[in-house]
Amino acid sequence: MGASLSREPSIHQLRLYLALSEELHFGNAAARLFITQPALSQQIRELEKRLGVRVIERTSRTLALTEEGRALLPAARAAVAAVDRLKRVAEAQQRQISGRVVVGTIGAEASMTHTRAVLGLLRDRHPRMTLHLVNLSFGDHMAALARQDVDVVFLRPPVTEEMELHHLATEPRVACLSADHPLAASPRLTLAQFAGFPVVDMPEQVPRLWWEFWAVDPRPDGSRVRYGPVVTDMESLMHTVATGEAMCFLPAAARDYFPRPGIAYVTVVDLPPSTSAVAWLRRRRSEPTITAVRSAAQHVTSRAEADRTDDQPPALAG
């Protein structure tokens, strides 16, 4: 048993090996890992000793993976990924114990009235709960929830199957165009008028179901959207639109939260509305802090619905 355990590589050694396999240069890999080149070389030799195979072919001028080294790569990646997942789950459980909730937001969701109402109610109901807000990029807002880097996210649906959500508000969507776009001066447009105009695209890690909803792809006539440059956050989106490289559709609130020189917002009469929501992982819905967020969100929407009902004029007697 002892001899077997002594040959087990450490996760640290596997991380170094993966970095070296990508760089194929001890100096570059060491700089990337913030360690010295001799220390990296020593750790790789120790890894080879523990595995019982050579993973790196060294010559005076070149460095390459051996056949055994290439064969071990998928398992090494899987082992490191499994440990990373374990750490994230442990951190999420630690947050549950401490009452700390990491709240992700995208775009201007942190500033929305309903978001502030939910977070305010949480603070009132649970004064010992700590809320930590993190603004997430387009490419990471769902991935961060899936990785449990955040506990909940205030976002714009749709979401993937592993997530549940509570709808908080509904609002129209508008077209976001460069100020000199051929359609920018029109007071009202239809989707058909955008045929052929490119739409900004999202990083590959963004679920396509999400961006296809926002791009309205396919269009009502069945035609597919032509995509333009990839954007990662609101500022890169605004820059890309302002330069005329592509357009997009955004919540109507963008008019107030993202006014920019060179940008025009135009009403699209047949564009389906969007919703704001708070989302969490389906498998975590019963955890105490997630339950607290869900309860607060439900209370806020119930109160908003009651306020709307109270504002309605009384019905005339027949």
PDB file of C-alpha atoms in Angstrom:
ATOM      1  CA  MET A   1       0.000   0.000   0.000  1.00  0.00           C
ATOM      2  CA  GLY A   2       2.737   2.473   0.937  1.00  0.00           C
ATOM      3  CA  ALA A   3       4.732   1.803  -2.233  1.00  0.00           C
ATOM      4  CA  SER A   4       1.613   2.333  -4.336  1.00  0.00           C
ATOM      5  CA  LEU A   5       0.727   5.634  -2.652  1.00  0.00           C
ATOM      6  CA  SER A   6       4.272   6.951  -3.072  1.00  0.00           C
ATOM      7  CA  ARG A   7       3.877   6.696  -6.850  1.00  0.00           C
ATOM      8  CA  GLU A   8       0.720   8.789  -7.011  1.00  0.00           C
ATOM      9  CA  PRO A   9       1.320  12.129  -8.754  1.00  0.00           C
ATOM     10  CA  SER A  10       0.143  15.269  -7.002  1.00  0.00           C
ATOM     11  CA  ILE A  11      -2.474  17.534  -8.564  1.00  0.00           C
ATOM     12  CA  HIS A  12       0.142  20.301  -8.497  1.00  0.00           C
ATOM     13  CA  GLN A  13       2.469  18.177 -10.638  1.00  0.00           C
ATOM     14  CA  LEU A  14      -0.361  17.428 -13.072  1.00  0.00           C
ATOM     15  CA  ARG A  15      -1.124  21.154 -13.393  1.00  0.00           C
ATOM     16  CA  LEU A  16       2.538  21.813 -14.193  1.00  0.00           C
ATOM     17  CA  TYR A  17       2.559  19.002 -16.725  1.00  0.00           C
ATOM     18  CA  LEU A  18      -0.565  20.337 -18.471  1.00  0.00           C
ATOM     19  CA  ALA A  19       0.929  23.813 -18.713  1.00  0.00           C
ATOM     20  CA  LEU A  20       4.182  22.403 -20.097  1.00  0.00           C
ATOM     21  CA  SER A  21       2.253  20.279 -22.611  1.00  0.00           C
ATOM     22  CA  GLU A  22       0.666  23.468 -23.966  1.00  0.00           C
ATOM     23  CA  GLU A  23       3.812  25.594 -24.036  1.00  0.00           C
ATOM     24  CA  LEU A  24       6.332  22.882 -24.973  1.00  0.00           C
ATOM     25  CA  HIS A  25       8.989  25.196 -23.573  1.00  0.00           C
ATOM     26  CA  PHE A  26      10.310  25.061 -20.004  1.00  0.00           C
ATOM     27  CA  GLY A  27      11.061  28.779 -19.864  1.00  0.00           C
ATOM     28  CA  ASN A  28       7.648  29.861 -21.152  1.00  0.00           C
ATOM     29  CA  ALA A  29       5.787  27.383 -18.964  1.00  0.00           C
ATOM     30  CA  ALA A  30       7.761  28.411 -15.868  1.00  0.00           C
ATOM     31  CA  ALA A  31       7.015  32.095 -16.508  1.00  0.00           C
ATOM     32  CA  ARG A  32       3.320  31.308 -16.975  1.00  0.00           C
ATOM     33  CA  LEU A  33       3.285  29.333 -13.713  1.00  0.00           C
ATOM     34  CA  PHE A  34       5.334  31.904 -11.766  1.00  0.00           C
ATOM     35  CA  ILE A  35       7.999  29.373 -10.778  1.00  0.00           C
ATOM     36  CA  THR A  36      11.636  28.951 -11.760  1.00  0.00           C
ATOM     37  CA  GLN A  37      12.634  26.791 -14.687  1.00  0.00           C
ATOM     38  CA  PRO A  38      14.771  24.427 -12.537  1.00  0.00           C
ATOM     39  CA  ALA A  39      11.838  23.951 -10.126  1.00  0.00           C
ATOM     40  CA  LEU A  40       9.532  23.075 -13.018  1.00  0.00           C
ATOM     41  CA  SER A  41      12.047  20.648 -14.490  1.00  0.00           C
ATOM     42  CA  GLN A  42      12.485  18.968 -11.104  1.00  0.00           C
ATOM     43  CA  GLN A  43       8.728  18.567 -10.635  1.00  0.00           C
ATOM     44  CA  ILE A  44       8.318  17.042 -14.108  1.00  0.00           C
ATOM     45  CA  ARG A  45      11.114  14.546 -13.382  1.00  0.00           C
ATOM     46  CA  GLU A  46       9.395  13.656 -10.101  1.00  0.00           C
ATOM     47  CA  LEU A  47       6.102  13.220 -11.961  1.00  0.00           C
ATOM     48  CA  GLU A  48       7.762  10.854 -14.422  1.00  0.00           C
ATOM     49  CA  LYS A  49       9.267   8.917 -11.524  1.00  0.00           C
ATOM     50  CA  ARG A  50       5.902   8.532  -9.825  1.00  0.00           C
ATOM     51  CA  LEU A  51       4.125   7.531 -13.034  1.00  0.00           C
ATOM     52  CA  GLY A  52       6.889   5.219 -14.158  1.00  0.00           C
ATOM     53  CA  VAL A  53       6.882   6.631 -17.703  1.00  0.00           C
ATOM     54  CA  ARG A  54       8.580   9.486 -19.499  1.00  0.00           C
ATOM     55  CA  VAL A  55       6.156  12.218 -20.532  1.00  0.00           C
ATOM     56  CA  ILE A  56       8.608  14.696 -22.060  1.00  0.00           C
ATOM     57  CA  GLU A  57      11.206  14.094 -24.773  1.00  0.00           C
ATOM     58  CA  ARG A  58      14.079  16.486 -24.137  1.00  0.00           C
ATOM     59  CA  THR A  59      16.786  17.430 -26.618  1.00  0.00           C
ATOM     60  CA  SER A  60      19.228  20.307 -26.683  1.00  0.00           C
ATOM     61  CA  ARG A  61      16.913  22.378 -28.894  1.00  0.00           C
ATOM     62  CA  THR A  62      13.401  20.993 -28.772  1.00  0.00           C
ATOM     63  CA  LEU A  63      10.882  19.650 -26.316  1.00  0.00           C
ATOM     64  CA  ALA A  64       8.012  17.325 -27.220  1.00  0.00           C
ATOM     65  CA  LEU A  65       5.557  15.018 -25.531  1.00  0.00           C
ATOM     66  CA  THR A  66       6.369  11.343 -25.676  1.00  0.00           C
ATOM     67  CA  GLU A  67       3.756   8.888 -26.922  1.00  0.00           C
ATOM     68  CA  GLU A  68       3.058   8.006 -23.284  1.00  0.00           C
ATOM     69  CA  GLY A  69       2.837  11.692 -22.414  1.00  0.00           C
ATOM     70  CA  ARG A  70       0.216  12.294 -25.115  1.00  0.00           C
ATOM     71  CA  ALA A  71      -1.764   9.264 -23.955  1.00  0.00           C
ATOM     72  CA  LEU A  72      -1.842  10.579 -20.370  1.00  0.00           C
ATOM     73  CA  LEU A  73      -3.107  14.054 -21.253  1.00  0.00           C
ATOM     74  CA  PRO A  74      -6.888  13.314 -21.213  1.00  0.00           C
ATOM     75  CA  ALA A  75      -6.648  11.574 -17.831  1.00  0.00           C
ATOM     76  CA  ALA A  76      -4.496  14.382 -16.403  1.00  0.00           C
ATOM     77  CA  ARG A  77      -7.004  16.992 -17.561  1.00  0.00           C
ATOM     78  CA  ALA A  78      -9.873  14.981 -16.100  1.00  0.00           C
ATOM     79  CA  ALA A  79      -8.100  14.591 -12.740  1.00  0.00           C
ATOM     80  CA  VAL A  80      -7.373  18.332 -12.468  1.00  0.00           C
ATOM     81  CA  ALA A  81     -10.928  19.205 -13.526  1.00  0.00           C
ATOM     82  CA  ALA A  82     -12.354  16.799 -10.929  1.00  0.00           C
ATOM     83  CA  VAL A  83     -10.317  18.397  -8.147  1.00  0.00           C
ATOM     84  CA  ASP A  84     -11.386  21.861  -9.327  1.00  0.00           C
ATOM     85  CA  ARG A  85     -15.029  20.754  -9.197  1.00  0.00           C
ATOM     86  CA  LEU A  86     -14.508  19.319  -5.715  1.00  0.00           C
ATOM     87  CA  LYS A  87     -13.053  22.627  -4.521  1.00  0.00           C
ATOM     88  CA  ARG A  88     -15.939  24.594  -5.991  1.00  0.00           C
ATOM     89  CA  VAL A  89     -18.542  22.364  -4.342  1.00  0.00           C
ATOM     90  CA  ALA A  90     -16.701  22.636  -1.012  1.00  0.00           C
ATOM     91  CA  GLU A  91     -16.554  26.415  -1.338  1.00  0.00           C
ATOM     92  CA  ALA A  92     -20.281  26.526  -2.099  1.00  0.00           C
ATOM     93  CA  GLN A  93     -20.997  24.431   0.998  1.00  0.00           C
ATOM     94  CA  GLN A  94     -18.760  26.667   3.067  1.00  0.00           C
ATOM     95  CA  ARG A  95     -20.740  29.666   1.875  1.00  0.00           C
ATOM     96  CA  GLN A  96     -23.940  27.921   2.945  1.00  0.00           C
ATOM     97  CA  ILE A  97     -22.571  27.356   6.429  1.00  0.00           C
ATOM     98  CA  SER A  98     -21.342  30.928   6.781  1.00  0.00           C
ATOM     99  CA  GLY A  99     -24.485  32.464   5.283  1.00  0.00           C
ATOM    100  CA  ARG A 100     -22.518  34.089   2.479  1.00  0.00           C
ATOM    101  CA  VAL A 101     -24.265  34.348  -0.885  1.00  0.00           C
ATOM    102  CA  VAL A 102     -22.349  35.191  -4.048  1.00  0.00           C
ATOM    103  CA  VAL A 103     -24.778  36.957  -6.377  1.00  0.00           C
ATOM    104  CA  GLY A 104     -23.956  37.206 -10.058  1.00  0.00           C
ATOM    105  CA  THR A 105     -25.432  39.872 -12.330  1.00  0.00           C
ATOM    106  CA  ILE A 106     -25.165  40.610 -16.024  1.00  0.00           C
ATOM    107  CA  GLY A 107     -25.395  43.942 -17.805  1.00  0.00           C
ATOM    108  CA  ALA A 108     -27.401  46.417 -15.737  1.00  0.00           C
ATOM    109  CA  GLU A 109     -29.383  43.802 -13.795  1.00  0.00           C
ATOM    110  CA  ALA A 110     -27.853  44.897 -10.482  1.00  0.00           C
ATOM    111  CA  SER A 111     -29.449  48.319 -10.952  1.00  0.00           C
ATOM    112  CA  MET A 112     -32.940  47.085 -11.813  1.00  0.00           C
ATOM    113  CA  THR A 113     -35.715  47.928  -9.349  1.00  0.00           C
ATOM    114  CA  HIS A 114     -36.705  44.280  -8.890  1.00  0.00           C
ATOM    115  CA  THR A 115     -33.116  43.172  -8.253  1.00  0.00           C
ATOM    116  CA  ARG A 116     -32.607  45.858  -5.631  1.00  0.00           C
ATOM    117  CA  ALA A 117     -35.943  44.903  -4.046  1.00  0.00           C
ATOM    118  CA  VAL A 118     -34.974  41.220  -3.756  1.00  0.00           C
ATOM    119  CA  LEU A 119     -31.543  41.981  -2.310  1.00  0.00           C
ATOM    120  CA  GLY A 120     -32.995  44.577   0.073  1.00  0.00           C
ATOM    121  CA  LEU A 121     -35.575  42.101   1.349  1.00  0.00           C
ATOM    122  CA  LEU A 122     -32.867  39.482   1.854  1.00  0.00           C
ATOM    123  CA  ARG A 123     -30.859  41.904   3.972  1.00  0.00           C
ATOM    124  CA  ASP A 124     -33.952  42.794   6.026  1.00  0.00           C
ATOM    125  CA  ARG A 125     -34.972  39.191   6.577  1.00  0.00           C
ATOM    126  CA  HIS A 126     -31.482  37.796   7.131  1.00  0.00           C
ATOM    127  CA  PRO A 127     -29.282  40.496   8.696  1.00  0.00           C
ATOM    128  CA  ARG A 128     -26.474  37.986   9.297  1.00  0.00           C
ATOM    129  CA  MET A 129     -26.413  36.932   5.648  1.00  0.00           C
ATOM    130  CA  THR A 130     -23.549  38.413   3.626  1.00  0.00           C
ATOM    131  CA  LEU A 131     -24.278  39.299  -0.005  1.00  0.00           C
ATOM    132  CA  HIS A 132     -21.348  39.571  -2.383  1.00  0.00           C
ATOM    133  CA  LEU A 133     -22.210  40.944  -5.846  1.00  0.00           C
ATOM    134  CA  VAL A 134     -20.186  40.005  -8.923  1.00  0.00           C
ATOM    135  CA  ASN A 135     -20.789  41.461 -12.386  1.00  0.00           C
ATOM    136  CA  LEU A 136     -20.358  38.721 -14.988  1.00  0.00           C
ATOM    137  CA  SER A 137     -19.537  38.841 -18.690  1.00  0.00           C
ATOM    138  CA  PHE A 138     -21.787  37.444 -21.402  1.00  0.00           C
ATOM    139  CA  GLY A 139     -19.507  34.442 -21.792  1.00  0.00           C
ATOM    140  CA  ASP A 140     -19.406  33.588 -18.110  1.00  0.00           C
ATOM    141  CA  HIS A 141     -22.756  34.413 -16.568  1.00  0.00           C
ATOM    142  CA  MET A 142     -24.258  30.924 -16.948  1.00  0.00           C
ATOM    143  CA  ALA A 143     -20.938  29.099 -16.731  1.00  0.00           C
ATOM    144  CA  ALA A 144     -20.209  30.756 -13.373  1.00  0.00           C
ATOM    145  CA  LEU A 145     -23.508  29.444 -12.014  1.00  0.00           C
ATOM    146  CA  ALA A 146     -22.848  25.949 -13.387  1.00  0.00           C
ATOM    147  CA  ARG A 147     -19.376  25.959 -11.776  1.00  0.00           C
ATOM    148  CA  GLN A 148     -20.889  27.223  -8.486  1.00  0.00           C
ATOM    149  CA  ASP A 149     -18.611  30.241  -8.539  1.00  0.00           C
ATOM    150  CA  VAL A 150     -21.835  32.128  -7.811  1.00  0.00           C
ATOM    151  CA  ASP A 151     -24.927  30.907  -5.984  1.00  0.00           C
ATOM    152  CA  VAL A 152     -27.579  32.795  -7.963  1.00  0.00           C
ATOM    153  CA  VAL A 153     -27.565  35.046 -11.020  1.00  0.00           C
ATOM    154  CA  PHE A 154     -29.852  37.913 -11.970  1.00  0.00           C
ATOM    155  CA  LEU A 155     -30.073  37.536 -15.731  1.00  0.00           C
ATOM    156  CA  ARG A 156     -32.234  37.517 -18.829  1.00  0.00           C
ATOM    157  CA  PRO A 157     -33.633  34.091 -19.865  1.00  0.00           C
ATOM    158  CA  PRO A 158     -33.668  31.643 -21.501  1.00  0.00           C
ATOM    159  CA  VAL A 159     -31.439  29.370 -19.401  1.00  0.00           C
ATOM    160  CA  THR A 160     -30.164  25.800 -19.699  1.00  0.00           C
ATOM    161  CA  GLU A 161     -31.946  22.717 -18.340  1.00  0.00           C
ATOM    162  CA  GLU A 162     -29.751  22.461 -15.240  1.00  0.00           C
ATOM    163  CA  MET A 163     -31.059  25.812 -14.024  1.00  0.00           C
ATOM    164  CA  GLU A 164     -34.316  26.986 -12.497  1.00  0.00           C
ATOM    165  CA  LEU A 165     -35.468  30.565 -12.326  1.00  0.00           C
ATOM    166  CA  HIS A 166     -38.073  32.922 -10.984  1.00  0.00           C
ATOM    167  CA  HIS A 167     -39.343  35.617 -13.356  1.00  0.00           C
ATOM    168  CA  LEU A 168     -39.181  39.099 -11.888  1.00  0.00           C
ATOM    169  CA  ALA A 169     -40.278  41.496 -14.637  1.00  0.00           C
ATOM    170  CA  THR A 170     -41.155  41.754 -18.319  1.00  0.00           C
ATOM    171  CA  GLU A 171     -40.279  44.552 -20.726  1.00  0.00           C
ATOM    172  CA  PRO A 172     -40.070  45.175 -24.485  1.00  0.00           C
ATOM    173  CA  ARG A 173     -36.920  44.709 -26.511  1.00  0.00           C
ATOM    174  CA  VAL A 174     -35.505  47.330 -28.859  1.00  0.00           C
ATOM    175  CA  ALA A 175     -33.030  47.393 -31.723  1.00  0.00           C
ATOM    176  CA  CYS A 176     -29.583  48.754 -30.882  1.00  0.00           C
ATOM    177  CA  LEU A 177     -27.993  50.307 -33.981  1.00  0.00           C
ATOM    178  CA  SER A 178     -25.178  52.622 -34.945  1.00  0.00           C
ATOM    179  CA  ALA A 179     -26.406  56.208 -35.193  1.00  0.00           C
ATOM    180  CA  ASP A 180     -25.666  56.243 -38.940  1.00  0.00           C
ATOM    181  CA  HIS A 181     -27.315  52.876 -39.631  1.00  0.00           C
ATOM    182  CA  PRO A 182     -29.785  53.036 -42.575  1.00  0.00           C
ATOM    183  CA  LEU A 183     -32.659  52.181 -40.198  1.00  0.00           C
ATOM    184  CA  ALA A 184     -31.620  54.333 -37.235  1.00  0.00           C
ATOM    185  CA  ALA A 185     -33.840  57.300 -38.155  1.00  0.00           C
ATOM    186  CA  SER A 186     -37.027  55.223 -38.339  1.00  0.00           C
ATOM    187  CA  PRO A 187     -39.374  55.714 -35.365  1.00  0.00           C
ATOM    188  CA  ARG A 188     -40.758  52.155 -35.569  1.00  0.00           C
ATOM    189  CA  LEU A 189     -39.499  49.075 -37.369  1.00  0.00           C
ATOM    190  CA  THR A 190     -40.446  45.451 -38.009  1.00  0.00           C
ATOM    191  CA  LEU A 191     -38.188  42.408 -37.778  1.00  0.00           C
ATOM    192  CA  ALA A 192     -38.435  41.879 -41.524  1.00  0.00           C
ATOM    193  CA  GLN A 193     -36.630  45.173 -42.100  1.00  0.00           C
ATOM    194  CA  PHE A 194     -33.492  43.784 -40.402  1.00  0.00           C
ATOM    195  CA  ALA A 195     -33.063  40.985 -42.946  1.00  0.00           C
ATOM    196  CA  GLY A 196     -29.425  40.712 -44.008  1.00  0.00           C
ATOM    197  CA  PHE A 197     -28.014  43.028 -41.348  1.00  0.00           C
ATOM    198  CA  PRO A 198     -25.362  41.248 -39.220  1.00  0.00           C
ATOM    199  CA  VAL A 199     -25.956  40.724 -35.490  1.00  0.00           C
ATOM    200  CA  VAL A 200     -23.154  40.697 -32.909  1.00  0.00           C
ATOM    201  CA  ASP A 201     -22.152  37.198 -31.827  1.00  0.00           C
ATOM    202  CA  MET A 202     -21.231  35.685 -28.461  1.00  0.00           C
ATOM    203  CA  PRO A 203     -18.241  33.611 -27.258  1.00  0.00           C
ATOM    204  CA  GLU A 204     -18.520  29.886 -27.910  1.00  0.00           C
ATOM    205  CA  GLN A 205     -19.155  29.073 -24.224  1.00  0.00           C
ATOM    206  CA  VAL A 206     -22.438  30.994 -24.312  1.00  0.00           C
ATOM    207  CA  PRO A 207     -25.396  28.605 -24.765  1.00  0.00           C
ATOM    208  CA  ARG A 208     -26.708  29.079 -28.277  1.00  0.00           C
ATOM    209  CA  LEU A 209     -30.311  28.821 -27.102  1.00  0.00           C
ATOM    210  CA  TRP A 210     -29.720  32.023 -25.137  1.00  0.00           C
ATOM    211  CA  TRP A 211     -28.166  34.066 -27.909  1.00  0.00           C
ATOM    212  CA  GLU A 212     -30.458  32.739 -30.629  1.00  0.00           C
ATOM    213  CA  PHE A 213     -33.385  34.065 -28.574  1.00  0.00           C
ATOM    214  CA  TRP A 214     -31.748  37.492 -28.308  1.00  0.00           C
ATOM    215  CA  ALA A 215     -30.710  37.521 -31.969  1.00  0.00           C
ATOM    216  CA  VAL A 216     -34.187  36.256 -32.996  1.00  0.00           C
ATOM    217  CA  ASP A 217     -32.581  33.421 -34.936  1.00  0.00           C
ATOM    218  CA  PRO A 218     -34.338  32.097 -36.933  1.00  0.00           C
ATOM    219  CA  ARG A 219     -36.545  35.016 -37.892  1.00  0.00           C
ATOM    220  CA  PRO A 220     -40.326  34.538 -38.187  1.00  0.00           C
ATOM    221  CA  ASP A 221     -39.996  33.775 -41.920  1.00  0.00           C
ATOM    222  CA  GLY A 222     -37.515  30.971 -41.161  1.00  0.00           C
ATOM    223  CA  SER A 223     -34.423  32.798 -42.400  1.00  0.00           C
ATOM    224  CA  ARG A 224     -31.226  32.501 -40.378  1.00  0.00           C
ATOM    225  CA  VAL A 225     -29.278  35.387 -38.920  1.00  0.00           C
ATOM    226  CA  ARG A 226     -25.899  36.481 -40.275  1.00  0.00           C
ATOM    227  CA  TYR A 227     -23.532  37.019 -37.354  1.00  0.00           C
ATOM    228  CA  GLY A 228     -20.817  39.644 -37.030  1.00  0.00           C
ATOM    229  CA  PRO A 229     -17.965  40.096 -34.528  1.00  0.00           C
ATOM    230  CA  VAL A 230     -17.927  38.311 -31.167  1.00  0.00           C
ATOM    231  CA  VAL A 231     -18.427  40.555 -28.132  1.00  0.00           C
ATOM    232  CA  THR A 232     -17.754  39.657 -24.505  1.00  0.00           C
ATOM    233  CA  ASP A 233     -19.443  42.376 -22.451  1.00  0.00           C
ATOM    234  CA  MET A 234     -21.621  45.465 -22.776  1.00  0.00           C
ATOM    235  CA  GLU A 235     -18.751  47.831 -23.525  1.00  0.00           C
ATOM    236  CA  SER A 236     -17.405  45.693 -26.373  1.00  0.00           C
ATOM    237  CA  LEU A 237     -20.974  45.276 -27.642  1.00  0.00           C
ATOM    238  CA  MET A 238     -21.544  49.031 -27.613  1.00  0.00           C
ATOM    239  CA  HIS A 239     -18.259  49.674 -29.414  1.00  0.00           C
ATOM    240  CA  THR A 240     -19.006  47.081 -32.098  1.00  0.00           C
ATOM    241  CA  VAL A 241     -22.488  48.478 -32.705  1.00  0.00           C
ATOM    242  CA  ALA A 242     -21.303  52.110 -32.710  1.00  0.00           C
ATOM    243  CA  THR A 243     -18.719  51.341 -35.405  1.00  0.00           C
ATOM    244  CA  GLY A 244     -21.445  49.860 -37.589  1.00  0.00           C
ATOM    245  CA  GLU A 245     -19.981  46.342 -37.687  1.00  0.00           C
ATOM    246  CA  ALA A 246     -23.201  44.744 -36.404  1.00  0.00           C
ATOM    247  CA  MET A 247     -26.436  45.442 -34.514  1.00  0.00           C
ATOM    248  CA  CYS A 248     -28.348  43.664 -31.768  1.00  0.00           C
ATOM    249  CA  PHE A 249     -31.572  43.569 -29.797  1.00  0.00           C
ATOM    250  CA  LEU A 250     -31.548  44.612 -26.129  1.00  0.00           C
ATOM    251  CA  PRO A 251     -34.030  45.172 -23.301  1.00  0.00           C
ATOM    252  CA  ALA A 252     -35.748  48.549 -23.570  1.00  0.00           C
ATOM    253  CA  ALA A 253     -34.037  49.545 -20.300  1.00  0.00           C
ATOM    254  CA  ALA A 254     -30.773  49.793 -22.267  1.00  0.00           C
ATOM    255  CA  ARG A 255     -31.974  53.203 -23.472  1.00  0.00           C
ATOM    256  CA  ASP A 256     -31.583  54.491 -19.920  1.00  0.00           C
ATOM    257  CA  TYR A 257     -28.661  52.391 -18.703  1.00  0.00           C
ATOM    258  CA  PHE A 258     -26.457  52.362 -21.806  1.00  0.00           C
ATOM    259  CA  PRO A 259     -26.769  55.686 -23.641  1.00  0.00           C
ATOM    260  CA  ARG A 260     -23.670  56.046 -25.805  1.00  0.00           C
ATOM    261  CA  PRO A 261     -22.432  58.428 -28.492  1.00  0.00           C
ATOM    262  CA  GLY A 262     -22.956  56.835 -31.886  1.00  0.00           C
ATOM    263  CA  ILE A 263     -25.725  54.508 -30.637  1.00  0.00           C
ATOM    264  CA  ALA A 264     -29.427  54.634 -31.524  1.00  0.00           C
ATOM    265  CA  TYR A 265     -32.292  52.622 -30.032  1.00  0.00           C
ATOM    266  CA  VAL A 266     -35.367  51.968 -32.163  1.00  0.00           C
ATOM    267  CA  THR A 267     -38.708  50.358 -31.299  1.00  0.00           C
ATOM    268  CA  VAL A 268     -39.444  47.082 -33.122  1.00  0.00           C
ATOM    269  CA  VAL A 269     -43.178  46.510 -33.150  1.00  0.00           C
ATOM    270  CA  ASP A 270     -43.194  42.713 -33.605  1.00  0.00           C
ATOM    271  CA  LEU A 271     -40.223  41.856 -31.386  1.00  0.00           C
ATOM    272  CA  PRO A 272     -41.232  39.514 -28.515  1.00  0.00           C
ATOM    273  CA  PRO A 273     -40.575  40.951 -25.033  1.00  0.00           C
ATOM    274  CA  SER A 274     -37.820  39.905 -22.644  1.00  0.00           C
ATOM    275  CA  THR A 275     -37.961  38.945 -18.987  1.00  0.00           C
ATOM    276  CA  SER A 276     -35.682  39.505 -16.019  1.00  0.00           C
ATOM    277  CA  ALA A 277     -35.194  36.589 -13.630  1.00  0.00           C
ATOM    278  CA  VAL A 278     -33.071  35.217 -10.836  1.00  0.00           C
ATOM    279  CA  ALA A 279     -31.635  31.772 -11.547  1.00  0.00           C
ATOM    280  CA  TRP A 280     -30.057  29.000  -9.474  1.00  0.00           C
ATOM    281  CA  LEU A 281     -28.922  25.416 -10.087  1.00  0.00           C
ATOM    282  CA  ARG A 282     -31.836  22.978  -9.980  1.00  0.00           C
ATOM    283  CA  ARG A 283     -29.923  20.565  -7.739  1.00  0.00           C
ATOM    284  CA  ARG A 284     -29.285  23.295  -5.159  1.00  0.00           C
ATOM    285  CA  ARG A 285     -32.834  24.656  -4.872  1.00  0.00           C
ATOM    286  CA  SER A 286     -33.379  23.296  -1.337  1.00  0.00           C
ATOM    287  CA  GLU A 287     -30.193  24.668   0.194  1.00  0.00           C
ATOM    288  CA  PRO A 288     -30.939  27.255   2.910  1.00  0.00           C
ATOM    289  CA  THR A 289     -29.428  30.305   1.204  1.00  0.00           C
ATOM    290  CA  ILE A 290     -30.978  29.437  -2.174  1.00  0.00           C
ATOM    291  CA  THR A 291     -34.332  28.928  -0.456  1.00  0.00           C
ATOM    292  CA  ALA A 292     -33.965  32.366   1.136  1.00  0.00           C
ATOM    293  CA  VAL A 293     -33.325  33.980  -2.264  1.00  0.00           C
ATOM    294  CA  ARG A 294     -36.250  32.142  -3.856  1.00  0.00           C
ATOM    295  CA  SER A 295     -38.591  33.217  -1.063  1.00  0.00           C
ATOM    296  CA  ALA A 296     -37.499  36.858  -1.329  1.00  0.00           C
ATOM    297  CA  ALA A 297     -37.954  36.828  -5.117  1.00  0.00           C
ATOM    298  CA  GLN A 298     -41.434  35.326  -4.820  1.00  0.00           C
ATOM    299  CA  HIS A 299     -42.422  37.923  -2.221  1.00  0.00           C
ATOM    300  CA  VAL A 300     -41.193  40.808  -4.389  1.00  0.00           C
ATOM    301  CA  THR A 301     -43.148  39.662  -7.453  1.00  0.00           C
ATOM    302  CA  SER A 302     -46.274  38.961  -5.393  1.00  0.00           C
ATOM    303  CA  ARG A 303     -46.080  42.447  -3.888  1.00  0.00           C
ATOM    304  CA  ALA A 304     -45.552  44.010  -7.334  1.00  0.00           C
ATOM    305  CA  GLU A 305     -48.565  42.123  -8.690  1.00  0.00           C
ATOM    306  CA  ALA A 306     -50.682  43.294  -5.755  1.00  0.00           C
ATOM    307  CA  ASP A 307     -49.596  46.892  -6.349  1.00  0.00           C
ATOM    308  CA  ARG A 308     -50.594  46.649 -10.012  1.00  0.00           C
ATOM    309  CA  THR A 309     -53.996  45.266  -9.024  1.00  0.00           C
ATOM    310  CA  ASP A 310     -54.530  48.100  -6.532  1.00  0.00           C
ATOM    311  CA  ASP A 311     -53.743  50.615  -9.278  1.00  0.00           C
ATOM    312  CA  GLN A 312     -56.469  49.265 -11.550  1.00  0.00           C
ATOM    313  CA  PRO A 313     -59.638  51.400 -11.652  1.00  0.00           C
ATOM    314  CA  PRO A 314     -62.661  49.758 -10.012  1.00  0.00           C
ATOM    315  CA  ALA A 315     -65.014  47.932 -12.343  1.00  0.00           C
ATOM    316  CA  LEU A 316     -68.316  49.668 -13.111  1.00  0.00           C
ATOM    317  CA  ALA A 317     -71.382  48.001 -11.699  1.00  0.00           C
ATOM    318  CA  GLY A 318     -73.620  46.398 -14.324  1.00  0.00           C
TER     319      GLY A 318
END
